[in-house]
Amino acid sequence: MGGLVYGYITNFFTYETTKSVVVKSWSVGIINRIVQLLIIAYFVGWVFIHEKAYQVTDTGIESAVMTKVKGFGYHHNRVMDVADYVFPPQGAGVFCIMTKLIVTENQFQGKCAEYFVHLSTFSTFHLAFFLSLSLTTGVITGVCLKSSNETKGQCEIEGWCPAENDKVKVEPMLDVKNFTIFIKNSIRFPLFNVTRGNIPPTMTSHEIKNCVYHPKTNPFCPIFHLGDVLSYTGQDVTDLGGEIGINIEWKCNLDLNIEYCIPKYSFTRLDAPFAKNSISKGYNFRFAKYFKTENGTEFRTLHKVHAIRFDVMVTGKAGKFDTIPTLINLVAAFTSVGLGSVLCDVILLNFMKGAEQYKAKKFEEVNVFSVIALPGSLLSLKTAMKSSGDSGAISLSASDQAL
Amino acid sequence: MGGLVYGYITNFFTYETTKSVVVKSWSVGIINRIVQLLIIAYFVGWVFIHEKAYQVTDTGIESAVMTKVKGFGYHHNRVMDVADYVFPPQGAGVFCIMTKLIVTENQFQGKCAEYFVHLSTFSTFHLAFFLSLSLTTGVITGVCLKSSNETKGQCEIEGWCPAENDKVKVEPMLDVKNFTIFIKNSIRFPLFNVTRGNIPPTMTSHEIKNCVYHPKTNPFCPIFHLGDVLSYTGQDVTDLGGEIGINIEWKCNLDLNIEYCIPKYSFTRLDAPFAKNSISKGYNFRFAKYFKTENGTEFRTLHKVHAIRFDVMVTGKAGKFDTIPTLINLVAAFTSVGLGSVLCDVILLNFMKGAEQYKAKKFEEVNVFSVIALPGSLLSLKTAMKSSGDSGAISLSASDQAL
Amino acid sequence: MGGLVYGYITNFFTYETTKSVVVKSWSVGIINRIVQLLIIAYFVGWVFIHEKAYQVTDTGIESAVMTKVKGFGYHHNRVMDVADYVFPPQGAGVFCIMTKLIVTENQFQGKCAEYFVHLSTFSTFHLAFFLSLSLTTGVITGVCLKSSNETKGQCEIEGWCPAENDKVKVEPMLDVKNFTIFIKNSIRFPLFNVTRGNIPPTMTSHEIKNCVYHPKTNPFCPIFHLGDVLSYTGQDVTDLGGEIGINIEWKCNLDLNIEYCIPKYSFTRLDAPFAKNSISKGYNFRFAKYFKTENGTEFRTLHKVHAIRFDVMVTGKAGKFDTIPTLINLVAAFTSVGLGSVLCDVILLNFMKGAEQYKAKKFEEVNVFSVIALPGSLLSLKTAMKSSGDSGAISLSASDQAL
């Protein structure tokens, strides 16, 4: 009984290791080591050093953006300040700076001539067509106005009158190029609970107020000269407006000092993918200011605003050493080194002189096919074993069993 | 000395490969190949082809959305245009389209009767209760107004007067169903630096202006008919307003032609998770237009706006071939194929006829337990080795070598 | 012919398994099992249970946030309601609540004295300096005004007049601390198509309307008391305004019941990373209300708003069992257990008594170096094989068997 338990224990505390064949051959040995070297170099150089496969990464960056525009512009014989030309005023991450304003003053609800459509005759077909396109500035009543002078053949619309004429020529407010944009961006990587801001703590209040961003000389200044931003994107969008993306990229290796976790700014034209389509050039929107006459009738001033829209987009990736990816990649590396021997085996067993000898050494055979092929015929050879290329071995071992 | 170096070098350029036992048996052989086939099929079919484990994926999509609504609606005997019913006007990715407006005109600061609360008696308890709920339209002064007619037992409030009565019955602006929404969405996958827009470059300006999105017949048209969008979500939210999500999904396999990287639109009701709670039906907000009387007193018109809020949400995933995931998965695949032999070993060594013979062939024993068990007793057998069941094999193979 | 095919088939249906050396030794056996135990414990405990490496995760959360503020405040002898103090009014995820208002009434376009700059002399240098800083409230005309009394040595500006004096002392609206914020957040994990809302379906309408969020006693109430939120961040920002982040974190293990997929709220001060910079204390922006005189001249009231800006930021991660990560990690685990034998081999072959004997058993040598070293000299020894250093070992073991 005690012997049985002892037997189990001794069986448990055994150590099993593979039996290896060591081939002492220059050619195979050198090929083997070169293959191993290449695999190790790939893993060390590319997987671990370049791709940082030992890190766990966090791409779910949390970001808050605050913006503030400064500058004055002349437009329509007025001095425009921030309260006039920035939409919305709260300083969000997406904001618009007006470049051109088409104002239609004193609109009242009523019926009037449409500016857009100039036709000598007007049919139901046209009516349906214009309605479908929503090209008018109000609801078409179906009445055709035929005044003698310039407004020949216009449609009558119901809505805010007089109708907007947005074909009028207005000079853009070129002063926008002198405006500055201050961007405050604070981010957090929730996985690592790391918080960073886009203004280096070493910058003094005076430095921040007086600097202007430049990709080479002043890459951490949070104040951007609008003219510069436009030139970085290679666009002049002051006439019709446009959409500019200000990308703040945070690529942080948290294994290094946190001070190296810094923002990188880049500027793109967001409507670039639509360059091939000839539609919707520029960027514009309409808004109205509402007023009341003395007797309480509401009227409005309609503004068609051509603007540059800025989207501050924050992307980020942080990596930090972690045992799980490290271990998985290490195991992959070790196993890959082992897989190199597959190649060497193919060479050794097929293309080398003495391949048959290697085969004989590497493989031992246990042949039971005969049993299935000839069932019952040779009971004494029930499990005929053959250590291929060493036939005698088997006969002895068989007799050994027979004892 | 030179011989020693030569010895080191020859020792280094050796090739070590595992010694294998080849079992020629129909049953084990077939089981082995079937298990291997299943593992390979799983890896090729599921891991590589279906799950694209050979790709590195980027989910940190960068997106900019621009929207433009078109259409006219009649409400409160007025024609409403975009400047009247879209909030905010800038055409952001999140915007509201008014469906119903409850207007409280000419509010001045002062004291007046509360519309909401109709009580015959008024106590401090009620005061605290209403204050805590913030259900009133102003600060309750504590004075109880007891007028003879319909405004019996109302509280007096201080604030903008007259108080808002949002229980008034207003017909929703059903024209919203005929409005159209134009969505321009440009995205970028920062990892691969791939930029795409939601309008196919092959669409002409004329096609874009005249198309209407339809999931089957026109899936790439960027113009959405509002009534269709509502019907896709199975909701009629024109009365109380609601929140609709327009999801643009970019699933891009960048190993294929970039032209296959196209958006897929879907529409959901965002307040669906709150369906079980009977609170906050619909969607509404309040805003005010401010006016001044001739003598400079400010007054306002309060608007309670029931609106449909649209959230254009962009999600995306791009995959591209990369050596690291490919290699790690390939190694996992190869190793898994190898692990299949564990199963076969269990069968071979336990359930097959002649299992003892296999064991004898597979395992060679080195027994040092006796040494520990009987220390010093048998010094000559210090490391008693036993080439289990095939002792003869070695001597023979040795003699084989000697030939 | 048939025999050849039969041969191919029998060769295919063979089963190859590594030949193993079983070492029966207490020391190596125990070390081996301990190493294996540690590796298994690491994988089971850390990789699988703690890090949930058997799951595929989705971090690309889709989120829609709707907010509603309630409460009344006294400011400038007025009762302020939601329409007055929330910007923008639509109830977006990013919104501002006014705490202090500096009003500059009745501004008309024209020329007037600058409030900000008080200089006895005025030079071109100053002009350039102020222009560069955009510190003025209008365009400096270059004219220096030298009035006899208090406005001594001011610059003249062109723009909206009178100029804003934002140095005026205004008491903040402390009532903001009694305001409540209602947050409705619906999320979706696109990978698993799981939709959740931040209000538990078990809460009744009455419960929701009357609760106030508390991290311990009421963690799922969607109504936040503004004073509490400020105290959670440890900040009093009612004077100059500030930026508060309300983070909603969704960490969902979708292998469990979906009811466990619940939000977790946390509150941070977003401008914390800028604490070391002494710039841009607080948060403020300017907006204007526009009016018209009887004769049609536009004038405005400029508002400098100090506000608390709230950013509701939603982050999330959902995990669900998936075969691919499970398999890859299982393979890594199995292979790692195998790699444990590398350590044991080192011990066995170098530090154990009888290491030479083990080596002899583990390694079989095929030596072809001699052939290359002495080409053609010993043809009979072309592939001299030697079961290295273990000739005696074998004979012993052989005799051992024979016993």
mmCIF file of N, CA and C in Angstrom, chain A residues 11-13 15-26 62 64-65 68 72 74 78-79 81 83-84 89-91 105-106 184-186 197 200 203 205 210 289 294 323-324 328 331 357-358 361 363-364 369, chain C residues 10 13 16 19-21 23-24 32-33 42 51 87 109 133 136-138 158 160 243 247 270 274 277-279 283-285 290 292 294 298 300 309 329 336 341 344-345 361-366 368-369 372 385:
data_model
loop_
_atom_site.group_PDB
_atom_site.id
_atom_site.type_symbol
_atom_site.label_atom_id
_atom_site.label_comp_id
_atom_site.label_asym_id
_atom_site.label_seq_id
_atom_site.Cartn_x
_atom_site.Cartn_y
_atom_site.Cartn_z
ATOM 1 N N ASN A 11 6.359 8.766 -9.518
ATOM 2 C CA ASN A 11 5.931 8.997 -10.898
ATOM 3 C C ASN A 11 5.610 10.461 -11.146
ATOM 4 N N PHE A 12 5.055 11.119 -10.110
ATOM 5 C CA PHE A 12 4.701 12.525 -10.265
ATOM 6 C C PHE A 12 5.951 13.397 -10.346
ATOM 7 N N PHE A 13 6.887 13.124 -9.449
ATOM 8 C CA PHE A 13 8.093 13.959 -9.436
ATOM 9 C C PHE A 13 9.148 13.442 -10.382
ATOM 10 N N TYR A 15 10.892 14.094 -14.307
ATOM 11 C CA TYR A 15 11.122 15.201 -15.221
ATOM 12 C C TYR A 15 11.282 14.632 -16.615
ATOM 13 N N GLU A 16 10.433 15.115 -17.510
ATOM 14 C CA GLU A 16 10.420 14.583 -18.868
ATOM 15 C C GLU A 16 11.031 15.611 -19.790
ATOM 16 N N THR A 17 12.030 15.221 -20.529
ATOM 17 C CA THR A 17 12.627 16.134 -21.492
ATOM 18 C C THR A 17 12.787 15.400 -22.811
ATOM 19 N N THR A 18 12.728 16.165 -23.891
ATOM 20 C CA THR A 18 12.803 15.510 -25.200
ATOM 21 C C THR A 18 14.215 14.988 -25.435
ATOM 22 N N LYS A 19 14.271 13.864 -26.105
ATOM 23 C CA LYS A 19 15.564 13.298 -26.487
ATOM 24 C C LYS A 19 15.980 13.959 -27.793
ATOM 25 N N SER A 20 17.199 14.437 -27.811
ATOM 26 C CA SER A 20 17.623 15.195 -28.975
ATOM 27 C C SER A 20 18.726 14.489 -29.747
ATOM 28 N N VAL A 21 18.726 14.771 -31.019
ATOM 29 C CA VAL A 21 19.813 14.294 -31.866
ATOM 30 C C VAL A 21 20.676 15.506 -32.185
ATOM 31 N N VAL A 22 21.964 15.418 -31.846
ATOM 32 C CA VAL A 22 22.861 16.531 -32.113
ATOM 33 C C VAL A 22 23.649 16.215 -33.378
ATOM 34 N N VAL A 23 23.432 17.064 -34.375
ATOM 35 C CA VAL A 23 24.119 16.848 -35.645
ATOM 36 C C VAL A 23 25.326 17.762 -35.705
ATOM 37 N N LYS A 24 26.487 17.165 -35.758
ATOM 38 C CA LYS A 24 27.708 17.979 -35.818
ATOM 39 C C LYS A 24 28.123 18.088 -37.271
ATOM 40 N N SER A 25 27.566 19.112 -37.922
ATOM 41 C CA SER A 25 27.859 19.300 -39.344
ATOM 42 C C SER A 25 28.009 20.780 -39.598
ATOM 43 N N TRP A 26 29.075 21.143 -40.318
ATOM 44 C CA TRP A 26 29.291 22.565 -40.595
ATOM 45 C C TRP A 26 28.113 23.193 -41.316
ATOM 46 N N GLU A 62 -9.152 60.588 -23.438
ATOM 47 C CA GLU A 62 -10.194 61.509 -22.970
ATOM 48 C C GLU A 62 -9.653 62.917 -23.155
ATOM 49 N N ALA A 64 -10.389 67.351 -23.425
ATOM 50 C CA ALA A 64 -11.217 68.553 -23.325
ATOM 51 C C ALA A 64 -10.458 69.691 -23.987
ATOM 52 N N VAL A 65 -11.152 70.409 -24.876
ATOM 53 C CA VAL A 65 -10.510 71.476 -25.640
ATOM 54 C C VAL A 65 -11.213 72.792 -25.342
ATOM 55 N N LYS A 68 -9.791 80.123 -27.672
ATOM 56 C CA LYS A 68 -10.076 81.554 -27.521
ATOM 57 C C LYS A 68 -9.447 82.276 -28.711
ATOM 58 N N PHE A 72 -9.140 91.843 -34.310
ATOM 59 C CA PHE A 72 -10.204 92.721 -34.794
ATOM 60 C C PHE A 72 -10.192 92.760 -36.303
ATOM 61 N N TYR A 74 -12.148 94.501 -39.995
ATOM 62 C CA TYR A 74 -13.074 95.460 -40.595
ATOM 63 C C TYR A 74 -13.950 94.724 -41.599
ATOM 64 N N ARG A 78 -17.453 98.209 -40.367
ATOM 65 C CA ARG A 78 -17.592 98.034 -38.934
ATOM 66 C C ARG A 78 -16.342 97.375 -38.409
ATOM 67 N N VAL A 79 -16.047 97.604 -37.133
ATOM 68 C CA VAL A 79 -14.996 96.830 -36.491
ATOM 69 C C VAL A 79 -15.665 95.628 -35.834
ATOM 70 N N ASP A 81 -15.462 92.339 -33.476
ATOM 71 C CA ASP A 81 -14.640 91.686 -32.462
ATOM 72 C C ASP A 81 -15.140 90.261 -32.235
ATOM 73 N N ALA A 83 -16.957 88.728 -30.167
ATOM 74 C CA ALA A 83 -18.382 88.494 -29.957
ATOM 75 C C ALA A 83 -19.154 88.552 -31.261
ATOM 76 N N ASP A 84 -18.565 89.180 -32.296
ATOM 77 C CA ASP A 84 -19.257 89.314 -33.582
ATOM 78 C C ASP A 84 -18.935 88.192 -34.554
ATOM 79 N N PRO A 89 -19.946 81.189 -29.337
ATOM 80 C CA PRO A 89 -19.015 82.035 -28.583
ATOM 81 C C PRO A 89 -18.289 81.343 -27.435
ATOM 82 N N GLN A 90 -18.721 80.114 -27.052
ATOM 83 C CA GLN A 90 -18.221 79.515 -25.799
ATOM 84 C C GLN A 90 -16.782 79.010 -25.837
ATOM 85 N N GLY A 91 -16.168 79.010 -27.009
ATOM 86 C CA GLY A 91 -14.787 78.527 -27.058
ATOM 87 C C GLY A 91 -14.700 77.023 -27.005
ATOM 88 N N GLU A 105 -31.166 92.762 -44.396
ATOM 89 C CA GLU A 105 -31.727 93.494 -43.251
ATOM 90 C C GLU A 105 -33.247 93.517 -43.288
ATOM 91 N N ASN A 106 -33.817 93.637 -42.103
ATOM 92 C CA ASN A 106 -35.249 93.953 -41.946
ATOM 93 C C ASN A 106 -36.176 93.031 -42.720
ATOM 94 N N LYS A 184 -6.306 75.429 -25.468
ATOM 95 C CA LYS A 184 -5.967 74.747 -24.219
ATOM 96 C C LYS A 184 -6.535 73.341 -24.315
ATOM 97 N N ASN A 185 -5.698 72.367 -24.207
ATOM 98 C CA ASN A 185 -6.145 70.981 -24.354
ATOM 99 C C ASN A 185 -5.620 70.157 -23.186
ATOM 100 N N SER A 186 -6.531 69.595 -22.452
ATOM 101 C CA SER A 186 -6.091 68.690 -21.383
ATOM 102 C C SER A 186 -6.584 67.291 -21.692
ATOM 103 N N GLY A 197 -1.398 68.321 -20.085
ATOM 104 C CA GLY A 197 -1.900 69.519 -20.729
ATOM 105 C C GLY A 197 -0.979 69.916 -21.873
ATOM 106 N N PRO A 200 3.528 73.373 -21.737
ATOM 107 C CA PRO A 200 4.571 72.847 -20.844
ATOM 108 C C PRO A 200 4.590 73.624 -19.525
ATOM 109 N N MET A 203 6.840 76.770 -19.132
ATOM 110 C CA MET A 203 6.575 78.059 -19.793
ATOM 111 C C MET A 203 5.994 79.036 -18.778
ATOM 112 N N SER A 205 4.024 82.593 -17.704
ATOM 113 C CA SER A 205 2.837 83.291 -18.183
ATOM 114 C C SER A 205 3.205 84.274 -19.291
ATOM 115 N N ASN A 210 3.171 85.726 -25.259
ATOM 116 C CA ASN A 210 3.886 86.399 -26.335
ATOM 117 C C ASN A 210 4.349 85.484 -27.455
ATOM 118 N N LYS A 289 -30.679 87.446 -36.589
ATOM 119 C CA LYS A 289 -30.850 88.243 -35.372
ATOM 120 C C LYS A 289 -32.283 88.740 -35.401
ATOM 121 N N GLU A 294 -41.684 98.786 -32.715
ATOM 122 C CA GLU A 294 -42.346 99.424 -31.581
ATOM 123 C C GLU A 294 -43.680 98.778 -31.236
ATOM 124 N N THR A 323 3.300 42.920 -18.466
ATOM 125 C CA THR A 323 3.832 41.554 -18.546
ATOM 126 C C THR A 323 3.100 40.698 -19.569
ATOM 127 N N ILE A 324 1.801 40.907 -19.751
ATOM 128 C CA ILE A 324 1.049 40.001 -20.629
ATOM 129 C C ILE A 324 1.499 40.089 -22.079
ATOM 130 N N ILE A 328 3.561 37.001 -24.000
ATOM 131 C CA ILE A 328 3.008 36.370 -25.200
ATOM 132 C C ILE A 328 3.969 36.543 -26.368
ATOM 133 N N VAL A 331 7.109 34.335 -25.796
ATOM 134 C CA VAL A 331 6.812 32.942 -26.118
ATOM 135 C C VAL A 331 6.757 32.765 -27.631
ATOM 136 N N GLN A 357 21.100 8.413 -43.094
ATOM 137 C CA GLN A 357 21.657 8.165 -41.771
ATOM 138 C C GLN A 357 20.998 9.071 -40.728
ATOM 139 N N TYR A 358 20.786 10.343 -41.127
ATOM 140 C CA TYR A 358 20.125 11.260 -40.203
ATOM 141 C C TYR A 358 18.732 10.767 -39.880
ATOM 142 N N LYS A 361 18.648 8.112 -37.520
ATOM 143 C CA LYS A 361 18.921 8.569 -36.157
ATOM 144 C C LYS A 361 17.733 9.330 -35.577
ATOM 145 N N PHE A 363 14.445 9.333 -36.570
ATOM 146 C CA PHE A 363 13.153 8.652 -36.440
ATOM 147 C C PHE A 363 13.319 7.208 -35.995
ATOM 148 N N GLU A 364 12.529 6.824 -35.043
ATOM 149 C CA GLU A 364 12.376 5.425 -34.702
ATOM 150 C C GLU A 364 10.973 5.035 -35.100
ATOM 151 N N PHE A 369 1.025 -1.403 -38.951
ATOM 152 C CA PHE A 369 0.190 -1.500 -40.152
ATOM 153 C C PHE A 369 -0.062 -2.955 -40.518
ATOM 154 N N THR C 10 0.253 4.747 -46.340
ATOM 155 C CA THR C 10 0.740 4.341 -45.013
ATOM 156 C C THR C 10 1.722 5.365 -44.470
ATOM 157 N N PHE C 13 -0.474 8.307 -43.152
ATOM 158 C CA PHE C 13 -1.175 8.052 -41.895
ATOM 159 C C PHE C 13 -0.250 7.478 -40.825
ATOM 160 N N GLU C 16 3.786 10.939 -35.626
ATOM 161 C CA GLU C 16 5.145 11.234 -35.189
ATOM 162 C C GLU C 16 5.078 11.907 -33.823
ATOM 163 N N LYS C 19 10.528 11.645 -28.962
ATOM 164 C CA LYS C 19 11.029 10.634 -28.040
ATOM 165 C C LYS C 19 11.500 11.377 -26.794
ATOM 166 N N SER C 20 11.072 10.898 -25.649
ATOM 167 C CA SER C 20 11.363 11.637 -24.421
ATOM 168 C C SER C 20 12.274 10.851 -23.488
ATOM 169 N N VAL C 21 13.052 11.591 -22.724
ATOM 170 C CA VAL C 21 13.869 10.993 -21.667
ATOM 171 C C VAL C 21 13.184 11.324 -20.346
ATOM 172 N N VAL C 23 13.432 11.530 -16.507
ATOM 173 C CA VAL C 23 14.430 11.535 -15.444
ATOM 174 C C VAL C 23 13.712 11.336 -14.120
ATOM 175 N N LYS C 24 14.037 10.242 -13.473
ATOM 176 C CA LYS C 24 13.409 9.988 -12.175
ATOM 177 C C LYS C 24 14.342 10.463 -11.080
ATOM 178 N N ASN C 32 11.047 20.926 -11.417
ATOM 179 C CA ASN C 32 10.219 20.930 -12.620
ATOM 180 C C ASN C 32 8.762 21.223 -12.286
ATOM 181 N N ARG C 33 8.240 20.513 -11.297
ATOM 182 C CA ARG C 33 6.834 20.707 -10.959
ATOM 183 C C ARG C 33 6.565 22.068 -10.356
ATOM 184 N N TYR C 42 0.474 31.759 -12.659
ATOM 185 C CA TYR C 42 0.548 33.071 -13.287
ATOM 186 C C TYR C 42 -0.502 33.218 -14.380
ATOM 187 N N GLU C 51 -6.691 39.714 -15.808
ATOM 188 C CA GLU C 51 -6.653 40.533 -17.023
ATOM 189 C C GLU C 51 -7.676 40.092 -18.064
ATOM 190 N N PHE C 87 -25.338 77.966 -21.680
ATOM 191 C CA PHE C 87 -24.848 78.161 -23.045
ATOM 192 C C PHE C 87 -24.177 76.875 -23.523
ATOM 193 N N GLN C 109 -21.193 101.323 -32.819
ATOM 194 C CA GLN C 109 -19.949 101.445 -33.565
ATOM 195 C C GLN C 109 -19.506 102.899 -33.546
ATOM 196 N N LEU C 133 -0.607 92.230 -28.564
ATOM 197 C CA LEU C 133 -1.195 91.434 -27.507
ATOM 198 C C LEU C 133 -2.708 91.308 -27.650
ATOM 199 N N THR C 136 -6.543 95.229 -26.350
ATOM 200 C CA THR C 136 -7.516 96.308 -26.369
ATOM 201 C C THR C 136 -8.891 95.754 -26.683
ATOM 202 N N THR C 137 -9.892 96.618 -26.552
ATOM 203 C CA THR C 137 -11.252 96.208 -26.852
ATOM 204 C C THR C 137 -11.690 96.721 -28.220
ATOM 205 N N GLY C 138 -10.742 97.274 -28.969
ATOM 206 C CA GLY C 138 -11.051 97.756 -30.311
ATOM 207 C C GLY C 138 -9.755 98.063 -31.041
ATOM 208 N N GLU C 158 -11.260 102.341 -32.115
ATOM 209 C CA GLU C 158 -12.402 102.333 -33.012
ATOM 210 C C GLU C 158 -13.072 100.979 -32.868
ATOM 211 N N TRP C 160 -16.728 98.977 -31.019
ATOM 212 C CA TRP C 160 -17.967 99.108 -30.256
ATOM 213 C C TRP C 160 -17.696 100.000 -29.059
ATOM 214 N N GLU C 243 -13.331 74.747 -15.545
ATOM 215 C CA GLU C 243 -13.736 73.652 -16.412
ATOM 216 C C GLU C 243 -13.792 72.367 -15.605
ATOM 217 N N ASN C 247 -17.003 62.556 -15.849
ATOM 218 C CA ASN C 247 -16.672 61.372 -16.610
ATOM 219 C C ASN C 247 -17.645 60.250 -16.300
ATOM 220 N N LEU C 270 -10.701 69.991 -15.180
ATOM 221 C CA LEU C 270 -10.000 69.775 -16.443
ATOM 222 C C LEU C 270 -8.789 70.665 -16.608
ATOM 223 N N PHE C 274 -2.847 72.615 -16.031
ATOM 224 C CA PHE C 274 -2.302 73.945 -16.248
ATOM 225 C C PHE C 274 -2.107 74.696 -14.935
ATOM 226 N N ASN C 277 1.086 76.671 -14.694
ATOM 227 C CA ASN C 277 1.134 77.913 -15.467
ATOM 228 C C ASN C 277 0.192 78.898 -14.808
ATOM 229 N N SER C 278 0.645 80.125 -14.674
ATOM 230 C CA SER C 278 -0.204 81.103 -14.001
ATOM 231 C C SER C 278 -1.125 81.821 -14.976
ATOM 232 N N ILE C 279 -1.333 81.235 -16.148
ATOM 233 C CA ILE C 279 -2.171 81.930 -17.124
ATOM 234 C C ILE C 279 -3.589 81.411 -17.108
ATOM 235 N N TYR C 283 -12.508 80.506 -16.510
ATOM 236 C CA TYR C 283 -13.035 80.274 -17.841
ATOM 237 C C TYR C 283 -14.029 81.366 -18.156
ATOM 238 N N ASN C 284 -13.866 82.015 -19.271
ATOM 239 C CA ASN C 284 -14.795 83.060 -19.647
ATOM 240 C C ASN C 284 -14.868 83.201 -21.154
ATOM 241 N N PHE C 285 -15.951 83.785 -21.606
ATOM 242 C CA PHE C 285 -16.104 84.079 -23.028
ATOM 243 C C PHE C 285 -17.016 85.284 -23.154
ATOM 244 N N TYR C 290 -27.890 91.684 -29.744
ATOM 245 C CA TYR C 290 -27.991 92.781 -30.696
ATOM 246 C C TYR C 290 -29.385 93.383 -30.671
ATOM 247 N N LYS C 292 -31.846 97.011 -32.107
ATOM 248 C CA LYS C 292 -31.919 98.073 -33.118
ATOM 249 C C LYS C 292 -32.654 99.258 -32.542
ATOM 250 N N GLU C 294 -34.880 102.764 -33.031
ATOM 251 C CA GLU C 294 -36.051 103.032 -33.861
ATOM 252 C C GLU C 294 -35.688 103.334 -35.301
ATOM 253 N N GLU C 298 -28.000 99.454 -35.522
ATOM 254 C CA GLU C 298 -27.799 98.294 -34.670
ATOM 255 C C GLU C 298 -26.901 98.669 -33.501
ATOM 256 N N ARG C 300 -25.473 96.889 -29.473
ATOM 257 C CA ARG C 300 -25.405 95.592 -28.816
ATOM 258 C C ARG C 300 -25.137 95.762 -27.330
ATOM 259 N N ARG C 309 -17.671 75.515 -17.082
ATOM 260 C CA ARG C 309 -17.931 74.685 -18.249
ATOM 261 C C ARG C 309 -17.892 73.230 -17.842
ATOM 262 N N ASN C 329 -3.898 32.789 -26.069
ATOM 263 C CA ASN C 329 -3.348 32.842 -24.730
ATOM 264 C C ASN C 329 -3.160 31.448 -24.137
ATOM 265 N N SER C 336 4.502 28.195 -22.615
ATOM 266 C CA SER C 336 5.286 28.708 -21.491
ATOM 267 C C SER C 336 5.586 27.604 -20.497
ATOM 268 N N SER C 341 10.766 23.816 -18.970
ATOM 269 C CA SER C 341 11.712 22.696 -19.029
ATOM 270 C C SER C 341 13.105 23.157 -19.450
ATOM 271 N N CYS C 344 14.914 23.654 -16.301
ATOM 272 C CA CYS C 344 15.241 22.368 -15.697
ATOM 273 C C CYS C 344 16.394 21.689 -16.443
ATOM 274 N N ASP C 345 16.381 21.835 -17.779
ATOM 275 C CA ASP C 345 17.468 21.265 -18.580
ATOM 276 C C ASP C 345 18.809 21.858 -18.167
ATOM 277 N N LYS C 361 22.295 10.584 -22.239
ATOM 278 C CA LYS C 361 20.963 10.051 -22.517
ATOM 279 C C LYS C 361 20.143 11.009 -23.388
ATOM 280 N N LYS C 362 20.284 12.300 -23.097
ATOM 281 C CA LYS C 362 19.462 13.278 -23.817
ATOM 282 C C LYS C 362 19.927 13.487 -25.255
ATOM 283 N N PHE C 363 21.244 13.518 -25.402
ATOM 284 C CA PHE C 363 21.749 13.860 -26.733
ATOM 285 C C PHE C 363 22.354 12.658 -27.424
ATOM 286 N N GLU C 364 22.006 12.462 -28.637
ATOM 287 C CA GLU C 364 22.698 11.522 -29.510
ATOM 288 C C GLU C 364 23.413 12.358 -30.539
ATOM 289 N N GLU C 365 24.603 11.944 -30.863
ATOM 290 C CA GLU C 365 25.374 12.777 -31.777
ATOM 291 C C GLU C 365 25.492 12.158 -33.154
ATOM 292 N N VAL C 366 25.452 13.003 -34.125
ATOM 293 C CA VAL C 366 25.801 12.600 -35.491
ATOM 294 C C VAL C 366 26.942 13.522 -35.885
ATOM 295 N N VAL C 368 29.617 14.833 -38.396
ATOM 296 C CA VAL C 368 30.145 14.859 -39.767
ATOM 297 C C VAL C 368 31.244 15.896 -39.920
ATOM 298 N N PHE C 369 31.668 16.446 -38.791
ATOM 299 C CA PHE C 369 32.759 17.430 -38.848
ATOM 300 C C PHE C 369 34.017 16.787 -39.405
ATOM 301 N N ILE C 372 34.347 16.745 -43.097
ATOM 302 C CA ILE C 372 34.743 18.012 -43.706
ATOM 303 C C ILE C 372 36.209 18.311 -43.387
ATOM 304 N N MET C 385 28.899 7.972 -36.389
ATOM 305 C CA MET C 385 27.917 8.295 -35.380
ATOM 306 C C MET C 385 28.380 7.799 -34.039
#
